[in-house]
XYZ file of C-alpha atoms in Angstrom:
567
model
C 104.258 160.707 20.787
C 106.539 158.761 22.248
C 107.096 159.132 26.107
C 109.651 156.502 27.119
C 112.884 158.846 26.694
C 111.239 161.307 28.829
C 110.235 159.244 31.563
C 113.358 157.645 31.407
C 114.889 161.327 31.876
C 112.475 161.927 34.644
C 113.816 159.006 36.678
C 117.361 160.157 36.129
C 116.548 163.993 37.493
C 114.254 162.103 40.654
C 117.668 159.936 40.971
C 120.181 162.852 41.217
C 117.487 164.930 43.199
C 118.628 162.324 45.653
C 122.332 161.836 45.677
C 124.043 165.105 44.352
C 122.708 167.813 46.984
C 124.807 165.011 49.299
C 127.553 164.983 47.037
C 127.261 169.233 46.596
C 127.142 169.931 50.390
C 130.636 168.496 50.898
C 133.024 168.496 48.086
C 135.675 168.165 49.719
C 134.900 164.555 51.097
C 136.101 161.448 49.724
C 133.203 159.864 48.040
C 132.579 156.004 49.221
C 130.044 153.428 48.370
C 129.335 150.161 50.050
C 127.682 147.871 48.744
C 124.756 145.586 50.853
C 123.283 147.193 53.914
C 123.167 144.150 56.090
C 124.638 144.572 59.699
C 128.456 144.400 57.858
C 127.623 147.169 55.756
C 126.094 149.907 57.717
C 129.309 148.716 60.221
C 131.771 149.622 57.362
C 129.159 152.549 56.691
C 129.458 153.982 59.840
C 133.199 153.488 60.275
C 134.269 155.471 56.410
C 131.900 158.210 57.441
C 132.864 158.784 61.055
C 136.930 157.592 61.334
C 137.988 158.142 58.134
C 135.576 161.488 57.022
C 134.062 159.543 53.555
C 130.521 160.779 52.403
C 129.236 157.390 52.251
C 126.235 155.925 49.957
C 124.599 152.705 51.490
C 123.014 150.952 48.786
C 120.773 148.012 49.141
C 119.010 146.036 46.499
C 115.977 144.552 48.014
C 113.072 147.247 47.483
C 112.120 149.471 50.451
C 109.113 147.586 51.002
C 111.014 144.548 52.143
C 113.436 146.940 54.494
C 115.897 144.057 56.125
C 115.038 145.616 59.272
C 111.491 144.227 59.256
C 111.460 140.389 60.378
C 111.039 138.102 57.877
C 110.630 134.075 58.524
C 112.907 133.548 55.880
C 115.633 135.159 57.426
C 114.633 134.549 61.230
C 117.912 133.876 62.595
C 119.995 135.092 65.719
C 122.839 136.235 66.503
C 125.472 136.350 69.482
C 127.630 139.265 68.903
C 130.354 138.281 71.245
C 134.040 139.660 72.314
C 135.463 139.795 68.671
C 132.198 141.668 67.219
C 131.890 144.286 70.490
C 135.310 145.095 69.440
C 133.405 147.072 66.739
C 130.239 148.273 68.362
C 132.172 149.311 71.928
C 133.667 152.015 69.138
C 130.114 153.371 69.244
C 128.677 154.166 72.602
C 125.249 154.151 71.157
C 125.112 151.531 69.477
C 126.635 148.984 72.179
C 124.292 150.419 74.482
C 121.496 149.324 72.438
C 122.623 146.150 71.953
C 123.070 145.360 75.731
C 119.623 146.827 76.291
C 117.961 144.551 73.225
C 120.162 141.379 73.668
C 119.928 138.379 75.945
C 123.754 138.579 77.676
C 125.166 135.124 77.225
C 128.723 133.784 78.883
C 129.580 131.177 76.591
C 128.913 127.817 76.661
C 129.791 126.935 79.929
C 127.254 129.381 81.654
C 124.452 129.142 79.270
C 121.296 126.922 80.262
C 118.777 125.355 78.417
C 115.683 122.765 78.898
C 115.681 119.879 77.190
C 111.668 118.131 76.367
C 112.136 114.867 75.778
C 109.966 113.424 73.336
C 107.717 110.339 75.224
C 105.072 112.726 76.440
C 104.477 110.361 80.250
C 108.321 111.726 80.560
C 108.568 115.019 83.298
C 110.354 117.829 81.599
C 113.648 117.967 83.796
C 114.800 121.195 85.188
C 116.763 123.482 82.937
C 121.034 122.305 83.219
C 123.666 123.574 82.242
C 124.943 123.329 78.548
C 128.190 120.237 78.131
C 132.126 121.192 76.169
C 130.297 118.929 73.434
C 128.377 121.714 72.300
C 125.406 119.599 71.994
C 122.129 119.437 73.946
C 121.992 115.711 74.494
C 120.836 113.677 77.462
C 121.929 110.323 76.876
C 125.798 111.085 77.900
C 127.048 108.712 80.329
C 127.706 110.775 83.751
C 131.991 110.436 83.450
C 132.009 111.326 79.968
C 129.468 114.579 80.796
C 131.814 115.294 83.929
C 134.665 115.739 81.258
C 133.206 117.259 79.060
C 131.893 120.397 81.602
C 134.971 121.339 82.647
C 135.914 124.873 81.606
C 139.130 127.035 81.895
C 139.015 130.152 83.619
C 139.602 131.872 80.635
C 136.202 130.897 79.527
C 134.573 131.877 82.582
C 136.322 135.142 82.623
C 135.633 136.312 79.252
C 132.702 139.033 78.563
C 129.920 137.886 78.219
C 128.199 137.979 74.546
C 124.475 139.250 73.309
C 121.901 137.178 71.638
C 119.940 139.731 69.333
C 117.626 138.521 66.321
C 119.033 139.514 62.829
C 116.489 141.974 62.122
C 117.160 143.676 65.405
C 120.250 144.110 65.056
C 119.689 145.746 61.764
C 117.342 147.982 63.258
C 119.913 149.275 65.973
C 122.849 150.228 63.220
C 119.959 152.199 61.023
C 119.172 154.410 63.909
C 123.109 154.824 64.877
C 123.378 156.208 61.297
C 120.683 158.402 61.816
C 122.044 159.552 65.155
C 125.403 160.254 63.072
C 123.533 162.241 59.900
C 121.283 164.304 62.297
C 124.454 165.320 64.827
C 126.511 166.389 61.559
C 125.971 169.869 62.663
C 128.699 169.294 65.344
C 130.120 166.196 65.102
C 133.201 165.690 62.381
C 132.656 162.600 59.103
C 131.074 162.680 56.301
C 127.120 161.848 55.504
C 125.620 158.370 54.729
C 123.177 158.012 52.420
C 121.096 154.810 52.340
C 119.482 154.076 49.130
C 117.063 151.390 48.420
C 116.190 148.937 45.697
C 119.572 149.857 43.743
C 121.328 146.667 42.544
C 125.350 146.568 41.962
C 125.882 145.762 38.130
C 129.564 146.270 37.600
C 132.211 147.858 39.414
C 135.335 148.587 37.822
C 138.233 151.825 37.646
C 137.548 154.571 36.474
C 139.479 158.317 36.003
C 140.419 159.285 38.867
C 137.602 157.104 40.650
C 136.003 153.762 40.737
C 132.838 153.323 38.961
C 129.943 151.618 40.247
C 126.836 150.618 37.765
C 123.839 149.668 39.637
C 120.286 149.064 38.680
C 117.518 151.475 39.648
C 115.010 150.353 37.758
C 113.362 147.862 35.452
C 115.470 149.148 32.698
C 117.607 151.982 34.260
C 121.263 151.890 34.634
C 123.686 154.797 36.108
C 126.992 154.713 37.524
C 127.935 156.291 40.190
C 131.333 157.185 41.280
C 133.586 156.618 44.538
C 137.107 156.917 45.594
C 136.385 153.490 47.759
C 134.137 150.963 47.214
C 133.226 148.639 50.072
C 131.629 145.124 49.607
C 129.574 143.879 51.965
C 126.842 142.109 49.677
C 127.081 138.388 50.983
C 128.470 135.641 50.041
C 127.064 135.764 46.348
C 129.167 139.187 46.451
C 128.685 141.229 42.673
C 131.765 142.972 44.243
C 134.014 139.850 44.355
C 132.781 139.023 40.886
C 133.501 142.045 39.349
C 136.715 142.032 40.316
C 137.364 137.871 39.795
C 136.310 138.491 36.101
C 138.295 141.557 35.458
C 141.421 140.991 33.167
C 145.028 141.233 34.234
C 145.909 145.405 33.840
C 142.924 146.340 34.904
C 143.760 147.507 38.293
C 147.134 148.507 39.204
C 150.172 145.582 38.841
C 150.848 145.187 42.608
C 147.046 144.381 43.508
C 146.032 140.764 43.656
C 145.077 139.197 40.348
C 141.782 138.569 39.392
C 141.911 134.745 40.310
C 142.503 135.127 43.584
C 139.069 136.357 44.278
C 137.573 133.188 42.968
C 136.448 131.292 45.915
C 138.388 128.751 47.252
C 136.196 125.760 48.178
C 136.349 123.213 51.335
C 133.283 120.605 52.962
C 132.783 120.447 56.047
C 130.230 117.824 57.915
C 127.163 120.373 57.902
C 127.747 121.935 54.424
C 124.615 121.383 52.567
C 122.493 120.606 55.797
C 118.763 122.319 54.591
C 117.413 124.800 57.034
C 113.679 126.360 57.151
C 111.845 127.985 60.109
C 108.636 127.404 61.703
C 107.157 130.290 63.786
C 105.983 129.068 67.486
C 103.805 132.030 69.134
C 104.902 133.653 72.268
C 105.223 132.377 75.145
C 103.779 128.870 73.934
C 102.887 125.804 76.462
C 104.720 122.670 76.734
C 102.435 119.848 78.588
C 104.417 118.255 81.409
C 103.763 114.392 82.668
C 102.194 113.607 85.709
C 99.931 116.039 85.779
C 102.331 118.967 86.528
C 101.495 121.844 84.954
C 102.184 123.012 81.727
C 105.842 124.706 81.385
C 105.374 127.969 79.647
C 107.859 129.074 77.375
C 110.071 132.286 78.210
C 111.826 134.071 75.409
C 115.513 134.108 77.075
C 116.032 130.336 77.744
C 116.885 128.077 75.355
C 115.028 124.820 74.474
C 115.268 121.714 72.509
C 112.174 119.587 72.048
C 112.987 115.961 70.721
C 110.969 114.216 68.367
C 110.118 110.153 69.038
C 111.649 109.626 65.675
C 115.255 108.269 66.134
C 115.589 107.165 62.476
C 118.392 109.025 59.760
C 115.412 110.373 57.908
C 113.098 111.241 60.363
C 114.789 112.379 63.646
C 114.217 116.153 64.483
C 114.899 118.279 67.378
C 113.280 122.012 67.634
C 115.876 124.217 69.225
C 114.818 127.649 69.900
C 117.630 130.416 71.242
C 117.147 133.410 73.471
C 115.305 136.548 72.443
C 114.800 139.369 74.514
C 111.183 140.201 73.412
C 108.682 138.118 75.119
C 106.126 139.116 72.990
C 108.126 137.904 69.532
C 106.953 135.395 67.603
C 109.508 132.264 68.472
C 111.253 130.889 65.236
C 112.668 127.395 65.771
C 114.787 126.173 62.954
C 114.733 123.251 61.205
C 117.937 121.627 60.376
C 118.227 118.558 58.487
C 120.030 116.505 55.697
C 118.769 117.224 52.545
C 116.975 113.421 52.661
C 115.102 114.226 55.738
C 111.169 112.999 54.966
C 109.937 117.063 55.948
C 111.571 118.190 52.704
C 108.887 115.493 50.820
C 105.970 116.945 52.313
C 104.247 120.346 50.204
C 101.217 120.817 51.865
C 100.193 122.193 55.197
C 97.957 119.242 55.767
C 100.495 116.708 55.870
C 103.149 118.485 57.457
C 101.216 119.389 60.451
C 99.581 115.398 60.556
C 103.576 114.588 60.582
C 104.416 117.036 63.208
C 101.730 116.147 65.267
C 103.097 112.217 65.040
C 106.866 113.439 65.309
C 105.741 115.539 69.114
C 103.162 113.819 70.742
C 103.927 115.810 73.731
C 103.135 118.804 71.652
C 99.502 120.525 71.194
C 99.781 121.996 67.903
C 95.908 122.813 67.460
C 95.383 126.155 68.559
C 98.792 127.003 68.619
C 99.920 127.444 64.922
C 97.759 128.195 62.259
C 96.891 126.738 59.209
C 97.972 129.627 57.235
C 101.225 129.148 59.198
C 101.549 125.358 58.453
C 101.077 126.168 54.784
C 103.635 128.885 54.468
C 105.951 126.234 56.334
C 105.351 123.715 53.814
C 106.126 125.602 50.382
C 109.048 127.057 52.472
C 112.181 126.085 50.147
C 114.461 127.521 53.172
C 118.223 127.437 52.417
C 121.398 125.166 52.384
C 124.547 125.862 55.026
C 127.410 127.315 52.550
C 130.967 125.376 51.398
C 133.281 126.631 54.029
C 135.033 129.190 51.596
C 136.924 132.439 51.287
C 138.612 134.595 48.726
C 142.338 135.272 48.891
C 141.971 138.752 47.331
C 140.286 140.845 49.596
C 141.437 144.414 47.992
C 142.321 146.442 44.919
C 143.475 150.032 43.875
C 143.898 151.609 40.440
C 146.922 152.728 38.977
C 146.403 156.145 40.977
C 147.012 154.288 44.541
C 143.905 157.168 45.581
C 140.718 154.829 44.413
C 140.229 151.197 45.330
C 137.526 148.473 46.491
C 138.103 146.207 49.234
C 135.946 143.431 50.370
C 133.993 142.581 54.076
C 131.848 139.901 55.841
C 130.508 137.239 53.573
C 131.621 138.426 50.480
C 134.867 136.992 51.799
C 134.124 134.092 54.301
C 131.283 132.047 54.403
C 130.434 128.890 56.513
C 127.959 127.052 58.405
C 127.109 128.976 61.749
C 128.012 125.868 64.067
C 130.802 128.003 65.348
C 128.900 130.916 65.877
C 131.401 133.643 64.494
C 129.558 134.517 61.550
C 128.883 138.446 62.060
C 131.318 138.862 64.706
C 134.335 138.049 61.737
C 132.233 140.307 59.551
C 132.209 143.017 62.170
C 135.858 142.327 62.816
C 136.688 142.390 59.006
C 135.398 146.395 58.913
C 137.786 146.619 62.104
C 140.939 145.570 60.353
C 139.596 147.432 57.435
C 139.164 150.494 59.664
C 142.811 149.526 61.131
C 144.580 149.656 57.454
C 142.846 152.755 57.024
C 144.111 154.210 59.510
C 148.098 153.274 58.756
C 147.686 150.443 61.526
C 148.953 147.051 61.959
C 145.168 145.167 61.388
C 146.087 142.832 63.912
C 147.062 144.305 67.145
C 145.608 147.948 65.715
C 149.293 149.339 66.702
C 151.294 151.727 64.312
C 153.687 149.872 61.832
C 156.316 152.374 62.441
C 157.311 155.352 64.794
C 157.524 157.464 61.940
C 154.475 159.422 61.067
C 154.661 158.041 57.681
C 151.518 159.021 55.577
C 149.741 156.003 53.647
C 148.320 155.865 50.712
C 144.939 154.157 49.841
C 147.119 151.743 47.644
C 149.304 151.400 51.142
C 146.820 151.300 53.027
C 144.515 148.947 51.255
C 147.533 146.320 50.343
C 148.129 146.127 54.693
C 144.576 145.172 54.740
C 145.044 142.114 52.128
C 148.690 141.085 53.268
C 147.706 141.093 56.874
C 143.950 140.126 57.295
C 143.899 137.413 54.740
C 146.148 134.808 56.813
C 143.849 135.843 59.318
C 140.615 134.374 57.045
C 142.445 131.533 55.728
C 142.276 130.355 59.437
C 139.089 131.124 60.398
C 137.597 128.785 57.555
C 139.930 126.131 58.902
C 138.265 126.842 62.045
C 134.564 126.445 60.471
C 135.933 123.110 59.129
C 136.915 121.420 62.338
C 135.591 123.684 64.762
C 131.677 121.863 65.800
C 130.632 120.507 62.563
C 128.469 118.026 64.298
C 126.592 119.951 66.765
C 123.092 119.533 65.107
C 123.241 116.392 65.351
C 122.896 114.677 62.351
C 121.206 111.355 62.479
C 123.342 109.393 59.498
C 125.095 106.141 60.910
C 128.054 107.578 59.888
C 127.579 111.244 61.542
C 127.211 109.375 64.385
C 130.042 107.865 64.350
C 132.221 110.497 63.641
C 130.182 112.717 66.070
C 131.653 110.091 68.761
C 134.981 110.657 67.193
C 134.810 114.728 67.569
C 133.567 114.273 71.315
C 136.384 112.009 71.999
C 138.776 114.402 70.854
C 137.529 117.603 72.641
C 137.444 115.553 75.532
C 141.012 114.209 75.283
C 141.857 117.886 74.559
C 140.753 118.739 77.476
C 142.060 116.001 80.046
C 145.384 116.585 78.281
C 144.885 120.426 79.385
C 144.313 120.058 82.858
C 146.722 117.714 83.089
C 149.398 119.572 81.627
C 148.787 122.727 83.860
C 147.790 124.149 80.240
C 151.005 122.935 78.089
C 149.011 121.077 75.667
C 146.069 123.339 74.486
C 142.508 122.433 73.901
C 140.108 122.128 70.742
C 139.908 124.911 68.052
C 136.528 125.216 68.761
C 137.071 125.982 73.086
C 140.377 128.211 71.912
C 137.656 129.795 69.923
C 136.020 131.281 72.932
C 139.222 133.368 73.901
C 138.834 136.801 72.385
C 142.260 137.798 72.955
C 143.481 135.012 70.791
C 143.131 136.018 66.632
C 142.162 132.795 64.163
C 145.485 132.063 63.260
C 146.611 132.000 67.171
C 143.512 129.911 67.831
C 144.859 127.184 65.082
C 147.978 127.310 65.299
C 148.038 126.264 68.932
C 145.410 123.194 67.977
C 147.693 122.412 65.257
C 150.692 121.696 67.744
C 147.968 119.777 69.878
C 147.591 117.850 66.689
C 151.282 117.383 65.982
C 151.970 115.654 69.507
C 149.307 113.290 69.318
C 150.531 112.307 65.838
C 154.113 112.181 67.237
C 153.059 109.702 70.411
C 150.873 107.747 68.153
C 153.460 107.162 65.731
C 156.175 106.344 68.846
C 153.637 104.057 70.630
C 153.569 102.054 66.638
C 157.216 102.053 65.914
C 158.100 100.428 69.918
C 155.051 98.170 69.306
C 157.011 96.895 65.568
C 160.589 97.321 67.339
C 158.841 94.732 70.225
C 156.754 92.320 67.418
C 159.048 92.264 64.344
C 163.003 93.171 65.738
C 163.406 95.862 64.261
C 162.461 99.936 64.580
């Protein structure tokens, strides 16, 4: 007898035992799904369900087993959820208290500290200093260049401060908010969320009266579920995006963008394609000091940079390690090199360790990483920093104007994270979104008119693409020119131009004080303002730009008026 159809059946009923007593309790409720349960998509979760009344289904398509809120090596980064992302989590009192409590508070660059081990071992570690406008930990700065490049505008000083929180964590702290939310339903207003596991997005296209999502959930099981909106939030290799980048012309309604404009648009910037793999430091480790001083032991909220004695293109490394709040957490320091950097040649644990032990003499690596550890290291393939890229079509809506999908976070915008506004524009996307929603400008969050006009999803959904993708056009201009340089890469020629961007943050910011603020500073110090959007941001760099061009070009045409005669 043959069992398969059955079993197949049984998976089906075990599926629906899940999902329709949610969809039964509340018929009334719109129906959403997002798609990708990252820290973007439990934001854009959390906002359908309790602003905008959706019964929301999370769904995630790594297996439960590998829950993203467990920490994993491979994806041991941190964040710092500044001004722009607290715009989103102030809207939940629980959840910004949580990330105050679990995050290191950090007020910008200006403020932040950080020890610097230099690599010659008979060298004293120098006291911890205070962190230069170059956005570099360096220590071989001349002292007037270093005095110009610490000044700060108040503005800076004055802005709140930001929270350093590993990824994992702050993965954790959104899961429990939407627990808090499903277990006060009883007498708080919204709609449920439920967060479903090991179901991968296959297709997502209009349906009647709905949008129809196909997803994966199992080896050879497909269903589709349906939704009025579909969010997604699934990364920068969004299915979303391509869904709706390879649908033909017709197939959503005639005013929504057309399907080329969510095929991403493309731009390098100097630390695209830079590799990046971690190695995990215990807590709390020792750093031998010369002189016999004693040994400086590591605490998990200051930030470090240990230099290697190699100074070559293919050899130099620094460890940097940020701020954690856990003392007790293992430490992952990132490695981030050019793709020709000799650690990518080496596959074992033996010979990676025999190079790190030449590369940080200072260092006592014996005792204080495994060999298991070193091994892992090795076969590590890590990752590559992204294109800095975006999608002009950020929304659509069927024919209806009541059903549509609309896209968040990376499956936008990605870049590299020198400018450190990776989840905080993700966060801020699901703002706008929540903004649109709501029949508000996504900008300033004001009402577009006096009238109580009421929007339609269609209305509502075409705000969010006319208004919020200027917005991300900037931002990637901003990744481009922002602090490309800031891990220092060791090529002749990044040096080079890494001299170049100095200069010009520097000149920036002579030509500020100068001015009494006329001319404005670098995109990437314009950055730090919260108040100011992207497009504010460059558009006042831009005119920077423009008058340097213009006196550049005046100072050439009297120096050809004064050589040749003539102007």
């Amino acid at each position: 007898m043959n069992l398969q159809p059955l079993l197949q059946f049984s998976r089906l009923l075990l599926l629906s035992a899940i999902i329709m007593p949610h969809a039964a309790k509340s018929l009334a409720n719109p129906q959403a799904i997002v798609v990708g349960a990252g820290p973007v998509g439990m934001a854009a979760s959390l906002i359908l369900a309790t602003r905008h009344g959706y019964d929301v289904t999370l769904l995630e398509s790594s297996p439960e087993s590998s829950s993203q809120a467990k920490y994993d090596p491979t994806k041991a980064f941190l964040y710092n959820v500044n001004a722009r992302g607290q715009t989103l989590t102030k809207m939940f009192p629980s959840m910004h208290d949580k990330l105050v409590a679990r995050g290191v508070e950090s007020r910008g660059f200006s403020d932040a500290t950080f020890t610097i081990v230099p690599a010659d071992p008979n060298v004293p570690i120098p006291q911890k200093q205070k962190m230069d406008k170059s956005f570099e930990l360096k220590e071989d700065d001349d002292k007037e260049n270093k005095k110009q490049l610490q000044s700060v505008t108040k503005s800076e000083k004055a802005a709140s401060p930001g929270y350093w929180i590993p990824r994992h964590e702050m993965v954790t702290l959104m899961a429990e908010c939407i627990q808090e939310h499903n277990d006060n339903l009883g007498t708080n207003k919204g709609g449920k969320i439920s967060f479903l596991t090991g179901r991968e997005c296959l297709d997502v296209s209009p349906g009647t009266s709905c949008v129809n999502v196909k997803i994966r959930t199992g080896a050879r099981d497909n269903i589709t579920l349906q939704a009025n909106l579909v969010i997604g939030a699934d990364g920068m290799n969004s299915k979303v995006r391509e869904c709706l980048s390879h649908s033909a012309d017709g197939t959503w309604n005639a005013s929504s963008p057309k399907p080329k404009l969510f095929q991403l648009q493309k731009y390098v910037s100097p630390a695209s394609f830079l590799r990046i793999k971690v190695l995990q430091l215990p807590p709390r480790f020792e750093i031998p000091d010369a002189n016999n001083n004693p040994a400086l032991v590591t605490n998990s909220e200051n930030i470090y940079a240990i230099r290697s004695i190699h100074k070559g293109p293919r050899n130099y490394l620094s460890l940097g390690l940020l701020p954690m709040k856990n003392n007790n957490a293992i430490r992952p320091t990132n490695i981030v090199t050019r793709p020709d950097h000799e650690v990518w040649t080496l596959k074992d644990g033996k010979s990676i360790k025999s190079w790190f032990e030449e590369a940080f003499p200072r260092m006592k690596f014996d005792g204080m990483i495994s060999d298991e550890e070193w091994e892992r290291f090795a076969k590590a393939e890590g990752t590559r920093f992204p294109y800095c890229q975006h999608s002009k079509g950020m929304a659509v809506w069927d024919e209806s104007g009541n059903n549509g999908v609309a896209l968040v976070g990376d499956a936008i915008h990605a870049f590299p994270p020198d400018i450190g506004q990776g989840v905080n524009a993700g966060l801020m996307d699901v703002v706008c979104l929540d903004r649109a929603l709501s029949g508000l400008d996504t900008v300033c969050g004001k009402p577009i008119t006096e009238s109580k006009q009421l929007y339609t999803l269609a209305d509502n959904l075409a705000r969010y693409q006319q208004q919020h993708a200027p917005e991300i056009a900037a931002l990637i201009r901003l990744a481009r020119f922002g602090a490309p340089y800031q891990y220092r890469q060791p090529h002749r020629a990044d040096k080079f131009s890494r001299t170049l961007w100095t200069m010009n943050v520097a000149l920036r910011l002579i030509l500020n004080k100068i001015t009494f603020k006329l001319i404005q500073p670098s995109c990437i110090i314009l950055s730090q303002r919260p108040e100011l959007t992207f497009r504010q941001v460059m558009r006042r760099a831009d005119l920077t730009t423009l008058l340097l061009k213009a006196v550049v070009l005046g100072v050439i045409g009297v120096k050809c008026r004064v050589c040749f005669g003539f102007a």
